[in-house]
Amino acid sequence: MSSFHAVAQETSDLPGKTAIVSLSAPQPVQELLNKYIQLPTESFASEFDENIFVHRLQKEIKEIMATEGYFNATISVTKPAPEQSIEIKIDPGEVTRVGSVNLEFAGDITSGDEEHRKRIEQLRAVWPLKTGLPFRSADWEQAKSALIDSITQQAFAAAVIKGSQASVDPGAARADLTVTIDSGPVFYLGETQVSGLERYDASLITQLAPFKPGDIYQRDLLHQYQLALQKKPQFSTVSVSIAPDIAQHRSIPVKVMLTEAQAQRFAFGVGYSSNNGARGEVNYHHHNLLDRAWNLTSLLRLEQKRQTFLAGIDTLPDQNQINYSLGASLQMTDIQGLQTVYQKVGISRNYQTPTMFMQFGLNWQREHKKPDGAINQINEALVLDWRWRRQIVDDPVNIRRGHITEVRIGGGSQQLLSDQDFIRTYARHQSWWPVGSRDVFFLRAEAGYTLASSRFGIPQEYLFRAGGIQSLRGYDFKGIGVHEGNAIVGGRVMATGTAEYTHWLTQQWGAAAFADIGSAADRWQDMRMFLAYGAGVRWRSPAGPLALDLARGHETGSLRVHFSMAVAF
């Protein structure tokens, strides 16, 4: 067993007076002792002080060794002569291991209910300090803490550890463990008590609760409730809790404490995207429209290739997480020789959970299409649209593992205010896989198809172009599609995909290599696949990774720089 020495030495003002103290132990033990023990840096004033220090040091070493399961540690002190060094040798001995484990339960959890019986079995099964494992004080305390945390997670909010004992037999290097838990009674949720409201009615809070009075207490439900309220722009701080009073276990009040945010606010922003160029924008939000806690959002965004004005009203979600949206927008674009001016109004029914979003919408759109070198057109469509999106990721800002899937289906009819009969379908899937301790591999695939006799008469929003960020880097934004005069317009089919590997050099900086492939056309048989590849730099910002990429279009040989958020939903 390898060992080394730790030495402290100091020469006093008196000639020939030197105090040296050294520790000698196997390397893992030595590292532990070095962490907690400070050796003297000055010579001892007297032999009495020296003896006091050595006695105290031996006691500290035994206590530290015991916390790591070494209850048979042998400590020897050697000092050949008064003027020579003090050498303290530590033999840790055999590590103490867990012997028997006895988890005893009392309270309503022992009522004989089948669900409670299974829960006791599960608690015993997941107890981490199994027979034969080393016994460490930190592990012992952590295991007890995890046990009581698991019990109080559901039903038994007032559960406590009535007693715990680790019976250590140093001679046998064995520790027998006993823990006694009193679950107390089953807790049932009662009324919701709200404090901190000034502008809003309490029903705004209570209708969002994912539980009803009489439901069995679950900590996760309270946490889910708090997260739902924190997402509401009407509030700046939210706290949801209960006081586990056994006397009220049949109807425990749920306490919600809030701080209201400002009802109205303006926001200003500037930015840049290699898709649409520089931009500036102004936002206005009103979070208590008509004193109904509805959200009014308006946006004026000016970009080099696109200018947008929109306004929308969102109602509050009900107990079923359903809300409604009403919106209107005006947008002008000038991209790849195609100018468009369109107006749009719509209404939608939205359903959202932490992992899923589903929307039914009805939108009317009028588009003035002006392709360079081709005939101008005015296209109108009344579209019934359905959208579904599922997101399961480990971190919404910096994803290392997860999947996002989106599906959209919509269409219009000439019989109902549309210039063309069509059905538009679209699907996208993104996956992230961790590689090693830092790296990430990313795959993206998307495809779209608009079923119609012709693309004419269909607004561009329901057709497809490819190129640019989140599509085909190395090619112009929306530069792949159908030629109409000197312009590139949307076609009825599209498919693109991405494979990307990011190697994080540090916690903040990384490098990526990628390949994109895909195309857009008016028919599948007209699809000509385009390939692009390149590399880039990644920086983890508070809003997510920023990407600066240099991509080469294989078919054209041109190089393009792209700047974007690396993760987009």
Coordinates of C-alpha atoms in Angstrom, one line a residue:
M1 CA 0.0 0.0 0.0
S2 CA 1.6 3.3 -1.1
S3 CA 2.1 6.1 1.3
F4 CA 3.7 9.5 1.6
H5 CA 4.4 12.1 4.3
A6 CA 3.0 15.5 5.1
V7 CA 5.5 17.7 7.0
A8 CA 5.2 21.0 8.8
Q9 CA 8.4 22.7 9.9
E10 CA 9.3 26.1 11.4
T11 CA 12.5 27.3 12.9
S12 CA 12.1 29.4 16.1
D13 CA 14.0 32.4 17.2
L14 CA 16.2 30.2 19.5
P15 CA 19.1 28.6 17.7
G16 CA 18.7 24.8 17.4
K17 CA 15.0 24.8 18.4
T18 CA 13.0 23.2 15.6
A19 CA 9.6 21.5 15.6
I20 CA 8.7 19.1 12.9
V21 CA 5.4 17.1 12.7
S22 CA 4.8 14.6 9.9
L23 CA 1.8 12.3 9.1
S24 CA 2.3 9.0 7.3
A25 CA -0.7 7.1 5.9
P26 CA -1.9 5.2 2.8
Q27 CA -2.5 7.7 0.0
P28 CA -6.3 7.9 0.0
V29 CA -6.3 8.3 3.8
Q30 CA -3.5 10.9 3.6
E31 CA -5.5 13.0 1.1
L32 CA -8.5 12.9 3.5
L33 CA -6.4 14.0 6.5
N34 CA -4.7 16.7 4.5
K35 CA -8.1 18.1 3.8
Y36 CA -9.2 18.5 7.4
I37 CA -6.0 18.6 9.5
Q38 CA -3.8 21.7 9.8
L39 CA -0.3 20.9 11.1
P40 CA 1.6 23.5 13.2
T41 CA 3.6 26.2 11.5
E42 CA 5.5 27.4 14.6
S43 CA 7.7 25.5 17.1
F44 CA 6.0 24.4 20.4
A45 CA 6.7 26.7 23.3
S46 CA 7.1 23.8 25.7
E47 CA 7.0 20.0 25.8
F48 CA 3.6 20.3 27.6
D49 CA 2.2 22.2 24.5
E50 CA 3.7 19.5 22.3
N51 CA 2.0 16.7 24.2
I52 CA -1.4 18.5 24.2
F53 CA -1.2 19.0 20.5
V54 CA -0.3 15.3 19.8
H55 CA -3.1 14.1 22.1
R56 CA -5.6 16.3 20.3
L57 CA -4.3 15.4 16.9
Q58 CA -4.8 11.6 17.6
K59 CA -8.4 12.2 18.7
E60 CA -9.1 14.3 15.6
I61 CA -7.6 11.6 13.3
K62 CA -9.7 8.9 14.9
E63 CA -12.9 11.0 14.5
I64 CA -12.1 11.7 10.8
M65 CA -11.3 8.0 10.1
A66 CA -14.5 6.9 11.8
T67 CA -16.6 9.1 9.4
E68 CA -15.1 7.1 6.5
G69 CA -15.8 3.8 8.2
Y70 CA -12.4 3.1 9.7
F71 CA -13.2 2.3 13.4
N72 CA -10.0 0.2 13.9
A73 CA -7.5 2.8 12.9
T74 CA -4.1 2.4 14.7
I75 CA -2.1 5.6 15.4
S76 CA 1.5 5.5 16.5
V77 CA 3.6 8.5 17.6
T78 CA 7.4 8.4 17.3
K79 CA 9.9 10.9 18.5
P80 CA 13.5 9.5 18.6
A81 CA 14.9 12.5 20.5
P82 CA 13.7 15.8 22.0
E83 CA 15.1 17.9 19.1
Q84 CA 14.0 15.5 16.4
S85 CA 10.7 15.3 14.4
I86 CA 7.4 13.9 15.6
E87 CA 6.3 11.2 13.2
I88 CA 2.6 10.1 13.4
K89 CA 1.8 6.9 11.5
I90 CA -1.8 5.9 10.7
D91 CA -2.9 2.3 9.9
P92 CA -6.5 2.6 8.9
G93 CA -7.2 -1.0 9.4
E94 CA -10.2 -2.8 7.8
V95 CA -13.1 -0.6 6.6
T96 CA -16.4 -1.2 8.4
R97 CA -19.1 -2.6 6.2
V98 CA -22.9 -2.6 6.5
G99 CA -24.3 -5.7 8.3
S100 CA -28.0 -6.0 8.8
V101 CA -30.5 -3.3 7.8
N102 CA -33.8 -2.9 9.5
L103 CA -36.2 -0.2 8.3
E104 CA -39.2 -0.1 10.7
F105 CA -42.4 1.8 9.9
A106 CA -45.3 3.2 12.0
G107 CA -48.3 5.4 11.3
D108 CA -50.9 5.1 8.6
I109 CA -48.4 3.7 6.1
T110 CA -48.8 0.4 8.0
S111 CA -52.6 0.4 7.8
G112 CA -52.5 -2.7 5.5
D113 CA -53.6 -0.8 2.4
E114 CA -52.1 -2.5 -0.7
E115 CA -50.7 0.7 -2.1
H116 CA -49.0 1.5 1.2
R117 CA -47.6 -2.0 1.5
K118 CA -46.0 -1.7 -2.0
R119 CA -44.6 1.6 -1.1
I120 CA -42.9 0.2 2.0
E121 CA -41.4 -2.5 -0.2
Q122 CA -40.1 0.1 -2.6
L123 CA -38.6 2.2 0.1
R124 CA -36.7 -0.8 1.4
A125 CA -35.7 -1.8 -2.1
V126 CA -34.1 1.6 -2.9
W127 CA -32.4 2.0 0.4
P128 CA -28.8 2.7 -0.8
L129 CA -26.7 1.3 2.2
K130 CA -27.0 -2.4 1.3
T131 CA -25.4 -5.2 3.3
G132 CA -21.7 -5.4 2.5
L133 CA -21.2 -1.8 1.4
P134 CA -18.7 0.4 3.2
F135 CA -20.2 2.4 6.1
R136 CA -19.5 6.1 5.9
S137 CA -21.2 8.7 8.1
A138 CA -22.0 11.0 5.1
D139 CA -23.7 8.1 3.3
W140 CA -25.6 7.2 6.4
E141 CA -27.0 10.7 6.9
Q142 CA -27.7 11.1 3.2
A143 CA -29.6 7.8 3.1
K144 CA -31.8 8.8 6.0
S145 CA -32.5 12.2 4.4
A146 CA -33.4 10.6 1.1
L147 CA -35.7 8.1 2.9
I148 CA -37.7 10.8 4.7
D149 CA -37.8 13.0 1.5
S150 CA -39.3 10.1 -0.4
I151 CA -42.0 9.4 2.2
T152 CA -43.0 13.0 2.4
Q153 CA -43.2 13.3 -1.3
Q154 CA -46.7 11.9 -1.3
A155 CA -49.6 11.4 1.2
F156 CA -47.4 11.6 4.4
A157 CA -46.5 15.2 4.6
A158 CA -45.6 15.0 8.4
A159 CA -43.5 11.9 8.3
V160 CA -40.5 11.9 10.6
I161 CA -37.7 9.7 11.6
K162 CA -38.4 8.7 15.2
G163 CA -35.1 7.0 15.8
S164 CA -32.0 5.8 14.0
Q165 CA -29.0 3.8 15.2
A166 CA -25.8 2.5 13.7
S167 CA -24.5 -0.3 16.0
V168 CA -20.8 -0.6 15.1
D169 CA -18.7 -3.6 16.1
P170 CA -15.1 -2.4 15.5
G171 CA -13.7 -5.9 16.0
A172 CA -15.9 -7.4 13.3
A173 CA -15.7 -4.2 11.2
R174 CA -19.5 -4.4 10.9
A175 CA -22.3 -1.8 11.3
D176 CA -25.9 -2.9 11.9
L177 CA -28.4 -0.2 10.9
T178 CA -31.9 0.5 12.3
V179 CA -34.2 3.3 11.2
T180 CA -37.7 3.9 12.6
I181 CA -40.1 6.1 10.6
D182 CA -43.4 7.4 11.7
S183 CA -45.4 8.3 8.6
G184 CA -48.2 10.1 10.5
P185 CA -51.6 10.3 8.9
V186 CA -52.5 10.7 5.2
F187 CA -52.8 14.3 4.2
Y188 CA -55.6 15.6 2.0
L189 CA -55.5 18.9 0.2
G190 CA -58.1 21.5 1.2
E191 CA -58.9 25.0 0.1
T192 CA -56.4 27.3 -1.7
Q193 CA -55.6 30.4 0.3
V194 CA -54.2 33.2 -1.8
S195 CA -52.4 36.3 -0.5
G196 CA -50.7 39.2 -2.3
L197 CA -53.4 40.0 -4.9
E198 CA -54.5 43.6 -5.6
R199 CA -55.6 43.8 -9.3
Y200 CA -56.7 40.2 -9.9
D201 CA -59.4 38.0 -8.6
A202 CA -58.5 34.9 -6.6
S203 CA -60.3 32.7 -9.2
L204 CA -57.4 33.5 -11.6
I205 CA -55.2 31.5 -9.2
T206 CA -57.5 28.8 -8.1
Q207 CA -58.6 27.8 -11.5
L208 CA -55.1 26.9 -12.5
A209 CA -54.6 24.4 -9.7
P210 CA -53.9 20.8 -11.0
F211 CA -55.7 19.4 -8.0
K212 CA -59.1 19.7 -6.2
P213 CA -60.0 19.7 -2.5
G214 CA -60.0 16.2 -1.2
D215 CA -57.1 15.0 -3.4
I216 CA -54.3 13.2 -1.6
Y217 CA -51.3 15.5 -1.0
Q218 CA -48.5 15.3 -3.5
R219 CA -45.5 17.6 -3.4
D220 CA -45.1 17.3 -7.2
L221 CA -48.6 18.7 -7.7
L222 CA -47.7 21.8 -5.6
H223 CA -44.5 22.2 -7.5
Q224 CA -46.3 21.9 -10.8
Y225 CA -48.8 24.5 -9.6
Q226 CA -46.1 26.9 -8.6
L227 CA -44.3 26.6 -12.0
A228 CA -47.6 27.2 -13.8
L229 CA -48.2 30.4 -11.9
Q230 CA -44.6 31.6 -12.3
K231 CA -45.0 31.4 -16.1
K232 CA -47.9 33.9 -15.9
P233 CA -46.7 37.4 -16.8
Q234 CA -49.1 38.8 -14.2
F235 CA -46.8 37.7 -11.3
S236 CA -43.2 38.4 -10.4
T237 CA -42.8 36.0 -7.5
V238 CA -44.8 32.9 -6.5
S239 CA -44.7 30.5 -3.6
V240 CA -46.9 27.5 -3.1
S241 CA -46.7 25.5 0.1
I242 CA -48.6 23.7 3.0
A243 CA -47.9 23.6 6.7
P244 CA -47.9 19.9 7.6
D245 CA -50.2 20.3 10.7
I246 CA -51.4 16.8 11.7
A247 CA -54.5 18.4 13.3
Q248 CA -55.6 19.5 9.7
H249 CA -54.5 16.4 7.8
R250 CA -58.0 15.8 6.5
S251 CA -58.1 19.2 4.7
I252 CA -54.8 20.9 4.7
P253 CA -54.9 24.5 3.3
V254 CA -52.7 25.2 0.2
K255 CA -51.0 28.6 0.7
V256 CA -50.2 30.7 -2.3
M257 CA -48.2 33.9 -1.8
L258 CA -47.8 36.2 -4.8
T259 CA -46.3 39.5 -5.8
E260 CA -48.0 41.1 -8.8
A261 CA -45.9 42.3 -11.7
Q262 CA -46.5 45.6 -13.6
A263 CA -49.6 45.3 -15.7
Q264 CA -48.1 47.2 -18.7
R265 CA -44.6 47.4 -20.1
F266 CA -42.6 48.4 -23.2
A267 CA -39.6 46.5 -24.4
F268 CA -37.1 47.5 -27.1
G269 CA -34.6 45.3 -28.9
V270 CA -32.0 45.1 -31.6
G271 CA -30.3 42.1 -33.2
Y272 CA -29.0 40.5 -36.3
S273 CA -29.6 37.3 -38.2
S274 CA -27.9 36.2 -41.4
N275 CA -31.3 35.2 -42.7
N276 CA -33.0 38.6 -42.5
G277 CA -30.2 41.0 -41.6
A278 CA -30.2 43.6 -38.9
R279 CA -33.4 44.3 -37.0
G280 CA -34.9 46.6 -34.4
E281 CA -38.2 46.0 -32.6
V282 CA -40.6 47.5 -30.1
N283 CA -42.9 45.4 -27.9
Y284 CA -45.9 46.4 -25.8
H285 CA -47.5 44.1 -23.3
H286 CA -50.7 44.6 -21.3
H287 CA -51.3 41.7 -18.8
N288 CA -54.6 42.8 -17.5
L289 CA -56.7 43.7 -20.5
L290 CA -60.3 44.6 -19.7
D291 CA -59.5 43.8 -16.1
R292 CA -59.8 40.1 -17.0
A293 CA -56.1 39.2 -16.8
W294 CA -56.0 38.7 -20.6
N295 CA -52.6 39.3 -22.3
L296 CA -52.3 41.8 -25.1
T297 CA -49.1 41.6 -27.0
S298 CA -48.1 43.8 -29.9
L299 CA -44.9 43.9 -31.9
L300 CA -43.3 46.2 -34.5
R301 CA -40.2 44.6 -36.0
L302 CA -38.2 46.1 -38.8
E303 CA -35.6 43.8 -40.6
Q304 CA -33.7 44.4 -43.8
K305 CA -35.7 41.7 -45.6
R306 CA -38.9 41.6 -43.6
Q307 CA -41.1 44.1 -41.7
T308 CA -43.8 42.9 -39.3
F309 CA -46.5 44.4 -37.2
L310 CA -48.7 42.1 -35.1
A311 CA -51.1 42.2 -32.2
G312 CA -52.7 39.4 -30.3
I313 CA -54.9 38.7 -27.3
D314 CA -54.5 35.5 -25.2
T315 CA -57.0 34.4 -22.6
L316 CA -55.9 32.7 -19.4
P317 CA -55.7 28.9 -19.4
D318 CA -58.5 27.1 -17.5
Q319 CA -58.2 24.1 -15.2
N320 CA -57.8 21.9 -18.3
Q321 CA -54.8 24.0 -19.5
I322 CA -56.9 25.3 -22.5
N323 CA -56.9 29.0 -23.6
Y324 CA -57.8 30.9 -26.7
S325 CA -55.9 33.4 -28.9
L326 CA -57.0 36.1 -31.3
G327 CA -54.5 37.8 -33.5
A328 CA -53.9 40.0 -36.5
S329 CA -50.7 40.8 -38.5
L330 CA -49.3 42.7 -41.4
Q331 CA -46.0 41.7 -43.0
M332 CA -43.9 42.8 -45.9
T333 CA -41.0 40.7 -47.3
D334 CA -38.4 41.0 -50.0
I335 CA -36.5 37.7 -50.3
Q336 CA -34.9 36.2 -53.3
G337 CA -36.6 38.5 -55.8
L338 CA -40.0 37.8 -54.3
Q339 CA -41.9 40.7 -52.6
T340 CA -45.0 39.9 -50.6
V341 CA -47.5 41.9 -48.6
Y342 CA -49.9 40.0 -46.6
Q343 CA -52.6 40.6 -44.0
K344 CA -53.7 37.9 -41.6
V345 CA -56.3 37.4 -38.9
G346 CA -57.0 34.3 -36.9
I347 CA -58.3 32.6 -33.8
S348 CA -57.0 29.5 -32.1
R349 CA -57.7 27.1 -29.3
N350 CA -54.5 26.1 -27.4
Y351 CA -53.7 23.2 -25.1
Q352 CA -50.4 23.1 -23.3
T353 CA -48.6 20.9 -20.8
P354 CA -44.9 21.0 -19.7
T355 CA -44.1 18.6 -22.6
M356 CA -46.8 19.0 -25.2
F357 CA -48.5 21.8 -27.1
M358 CA -51.6 21.4 -29.4
Q359 CA -53.4 24.0 -31.3
F360 CA -56.5 24.3 -33.5
G361 CA -56.7 27.5 -35.5
L362 CA -58.8 29.2 -38.1
N363 CA -56.9 31.9 -40.2
W364 CA -57.8 34.1 -43.1
Q365 CA -54.9 35.5 -45.1
R366 CA -54.7 37.8 -48.1
E367 CA -51.3 37.9 -49.9
H368 CA -50.1 40.3 -52.6
K369 CA -47.3 38.4 -54.4
K370 CA -44.8 40.3 -56.6
P371 CA -42.2 38.0 -58.2
D372 CA -39.5 39.8 -60.1
G373 CA -40.0 39.2 -63.8
A374 CA -43.3 37.4 -63.4
I375 CA -47.0 38.2 -63.0
N376 CA -48.2 39.7 -59.8
Q377 CA -50.9 37.8 -58.0
I378 CA -53.3 38.2 -55.1
N379 CA -54.0 35.0 -53.2
E380 CA -56.6 34.5 -50.5
A381 CA -57.1 31.6 -48.2
L382 CA -59.3 30.6 -45.2
V383 CA -57.3 27.8 -43.5
L384 CA -58.2 25.4 -40.8
D385 CA -54.9 24.5 -39.2
W386 CA -53.9 21.9 -36.6
R387 CA -50.5 21.8 -34.9
W388 CA -49.0 19.3 -32.4
R389 CA -45.6 19.6 -30.7
R390 CA -43.9 17.3 -28.1
Q391 CA -40.8 18.3 -26.3
I392 CA -38.8 16.1 -23.9
V393 CA -35.4 17.6 -23.2
D394 CA -33.0 17.7 -20.2
D395 CA -32.4 21.5 -20.3
P396 CA -34.5 23.8 -22.5
V397 CA -31.6 26.3 -22.8
N398 CA -28.6 24.0 -23.3
I399 CA -29.9 20.6 -24.5
R400 CA -27.6 17.6 -24.3
R401 CA -30.3 14.9 -24.4
G402 CA -33.8 14.9 -25.7
H403 CA -36.3 15.0 -28.6
I404 CA -38.6 17.5 -30.1
T405 CA -41.3 16.5 -32.6
E406 CA -43.7 18.8 -34.5
V407 CA -46.6 18.0 -36.9
R408 CA -48.8 20.5 -38.7
I409 CA -51.8 19.8 -41.0
G410 CA -53.9 22.5 -42.5
G411 CA -55.9 23.3 -45.6
G412 CA -58.4 25.5 -47.5
S413 CA -61.2 25.1 -50.0
Q414 CA -62.5 27.2 -52.9
Q415 CA -66.0 26.7 -51.4
L416 CA -64.9 28.6 -48.2
L417 CA -63.1 31.8 -49.2
S418 CA -60.0 30.3 -50.6
D419 CA -58.6 30.7 -54.2
Q420 CA -57.4 27.1 -54.3
D421 CA -58.2 23.8 -52.8
F422 CA -55.2 22.5 -50.9
I423 CA -54.0 20.5 -47.9
R424 CA -50.6 21.3 -46.3
T425 CA -48.7 18.8 -44.2
Y426 CA -45.5 19.3 -42.4
A427 CA -43.4 17.3 -39.9
R428 CA -40.1 18.0 -38.1
H429 CA -38.1 16.0 -35.6
Q430 CA -34.9 16.9 -33.7
S431 CA -32.8 14.7 -31.4
W432 CA -29.8 15.3 -29.2
W433 CA -27.5 12.6 -27.8
P434 CA -24.7 13.2 -25.2
V435 CA -21.3 12.0 -26.2
G436 CA -18.8 11.6 -23.4
S437 CA -18.9 14.1 -20.6
R438 CA -19.4 17.2 -22.7
D439 CA -20.0 16.6 -26.4
V440 CA -23.4 16.5 -28.2
F441 CA -24.5 14.9 -31.4
F442 CA -27.6 16.5 -33.1
L443 CA -29.9 15.2 -35.9
R444 CA -32.7 17.2 -37.5
A445 CA -35.2 16.1 -40.2
E446 CA -38.1 17.9 -41.7
A447 CA -40.5 17.3 -44.7
G448 CA -43.5 19.1 -46.1
Y449 CA -46.0 18.4 -48.8
T450 CA -48.9 20.6 -50.0
L451 CA -51.5 18.5 -51.8
A452 CA -53.0 20.7 -54.6
S453 CA -53.5 20.8 -58.3
S454 CA -51.2 23.8 -58.6
R455 CA -49.2 26.1 -56.4
F456 CA -50.9 29.1 -57.9
G457 CA -53.5 30.7 -55.7
I458 CA -51.9 29.4 -52.5
P459 CA -50.2 31.9 -50.1
Q460 CA -46.5 31.4 -49.6
E461 CA -47.0 30.5 -45.9
Y462 CA -48.5 27.2 -47.1
L463 CA -45.7 26.4 -49.6
F464 CA -42.1 25.6 -49.1
R465 CA -38.6 27.1 -49.7
A466 CA -35.3 25.9 -48.3
G467 CA -31.9 27.5 -47.5
G468 CA -30.3 29.4 -44.6
I469 CA -30.2 28.8 -40.9
Q470 CA -32.2 25.8 -39.6
S471 CA -32.5 24.6 -43.2
L472 CA -29.5 24.5 -45.6
R473 CA -26.5 26.5 -44.5
G474 CA -24.2 27.5 -47.3
Y475 CA -27.1 28.7 -49.4
D476 CA -29.1 31.9 -49.4
F477 CA -32.1 32.2 -47.0
K478 CA -35.0 30.7 -48.9
G479 CA -32.8 30.5 -52.0
I480 CA -33.9 27.0 -53.0
G481 CA -37.4 26.6 -54.4
V482 CA -39.3 27.1 -57.7
H483 CA -38.1 29.7 -60.2
E484 CA -40.8 32.1 -61.2
G485 CA -39.4 34.8 -63.5
N486 CA -36.2 36.0 -61.7
A487 CA -37.6 35.1 -58.3
I488 CA -37.5 32.0 -56.1
V489 CA -41.0 31.2 -54.8
G490 CA -42.4 28.4 -52.7
G491 CA -43.1 24.9 -54.1
R492 CA -45.4 22.1 -52.9
V493 CA -42.7 19.8 -51.6
M494 CA -39.7 20.1 -49.3
A495 CA -37.3 17.9 -47.3
T496 CA -34.1 18.9 -45.4
G497 CA -31.9 17.3 -42.8
T498 CA -28.9 18.1 -40.5
A499 CA -26.2 16.2 -38.7
E500 CA -24.1 18.1 -36.3
Y501 CA -21.4 17.3 -33.7
T502 CA -20.4 19.8 -31.1
H503 CA -17.3 19.4 -29.0
W504 CA -17.3 21.7 -25.9
L505 CA -13.7 22.8 -25.2
T506 CA -14.7 24.5 -22.0
Q507 CA -18.0 25.1 -20.1
Q508 CA -18.6 28.2 -22.3
W509 CA -16.9 27.6 -25.7
G510 CA -17.2 24.8 -28.2
A511 CA -16.6 23.9 -31.8
A512 CA -19.0 22.2 -34.2
A513 CA -18.9 20.4 -37.5
F514 CA -22.0 19.9 -39.5
A515 CA -23.6 18.7 -42.8
D516 CA -27.0 19.8 -44.2
I517 CA -28.9 18.3 -47.1
G518 CA -32.2 19.0 -48.7
S519 CA -34.3 20.8 -51.4
A520 CA -37.6 22.3 -52.2
A521 CA -39.5 22.0 -55.5
D522 CA -43.0 21.9 -57.0
R523 CA -43.0 18.1 -57.4
W524 CA -41.1 15.2 -55.7
Q525 CA -39.7 14.2 -59.1
D526 CA -38.3 17.7 -59.6
M527 CA -36.3 17.5 -56.3
R528 CA -32.6 18.1 -56.8
M529 CA -30.8 17.5 -53.5
F530 CA -28.4 20.2 -52.3
L531 CA -25.5 19.5 -49.9
A532 CA -23.7 21.8 -47.5
Y533 CA -21.1 21.3 -44.9
G534 CA -18.9 23.4 -42.6
A535 CA -17.8 24.2 -39.1
G536 CA -18.5 26.8 -36.5
V537 CA -18.0 28.2 -33.0
R538 CA -20.4 27.8 -30.1
W539 CA -20.8 30.0 -27.1
R540 CA -23.2 29.3 -24.2
S541 CA -25.1 32.5 -23.5
P542 CA -27.8 32.8 -20.8
A543 CA -30.4 32.5 -23.5
G544 CA -28.8 29.4 -25.1
P545 CA -25.9 28.5 -27.4
L546 CA -24.9 31.2 -30.0
A547 CA -23.6 29.8 -33.3
L548 CA -21.2 31.4 -35.8
D549 CA -20.8 29.0 -38.8
L550 CA -18.9 29.0 -42.0
A551 CA -20.7 26.8 -44.5
R552 CA -19.8 25.7 -48.1
G553 CA -22.6 24.9 -50.6
H554 CA -21.3 21.8 -52.4
E555 CA -23.2 22.5 -55.6
T556 CA -22.1 26.2 -55.9
G557 CA -18.8 26.1 -54.1
S558 CA -19.7 29.4 -52.3
L559 CA -18.9 30.1 -48.7
R560 CA -21.4 31.8 -46.4
V561 CA -21.2 32.9 -42.8
H562 CA -24.3 32.2 -40.6
F563 CA -25.0 33.7 -37.2
S564 CA -27.9 32.4 -35.1
M565 CA -29.1 30.8 -31.9
A566 CA -27.8 27.2 -32.2
V567 CA -31.0 25.7 -30.6
A568 CA -34.3 26.8 -32.0
F569 CA -37.8 25.3 -31.4

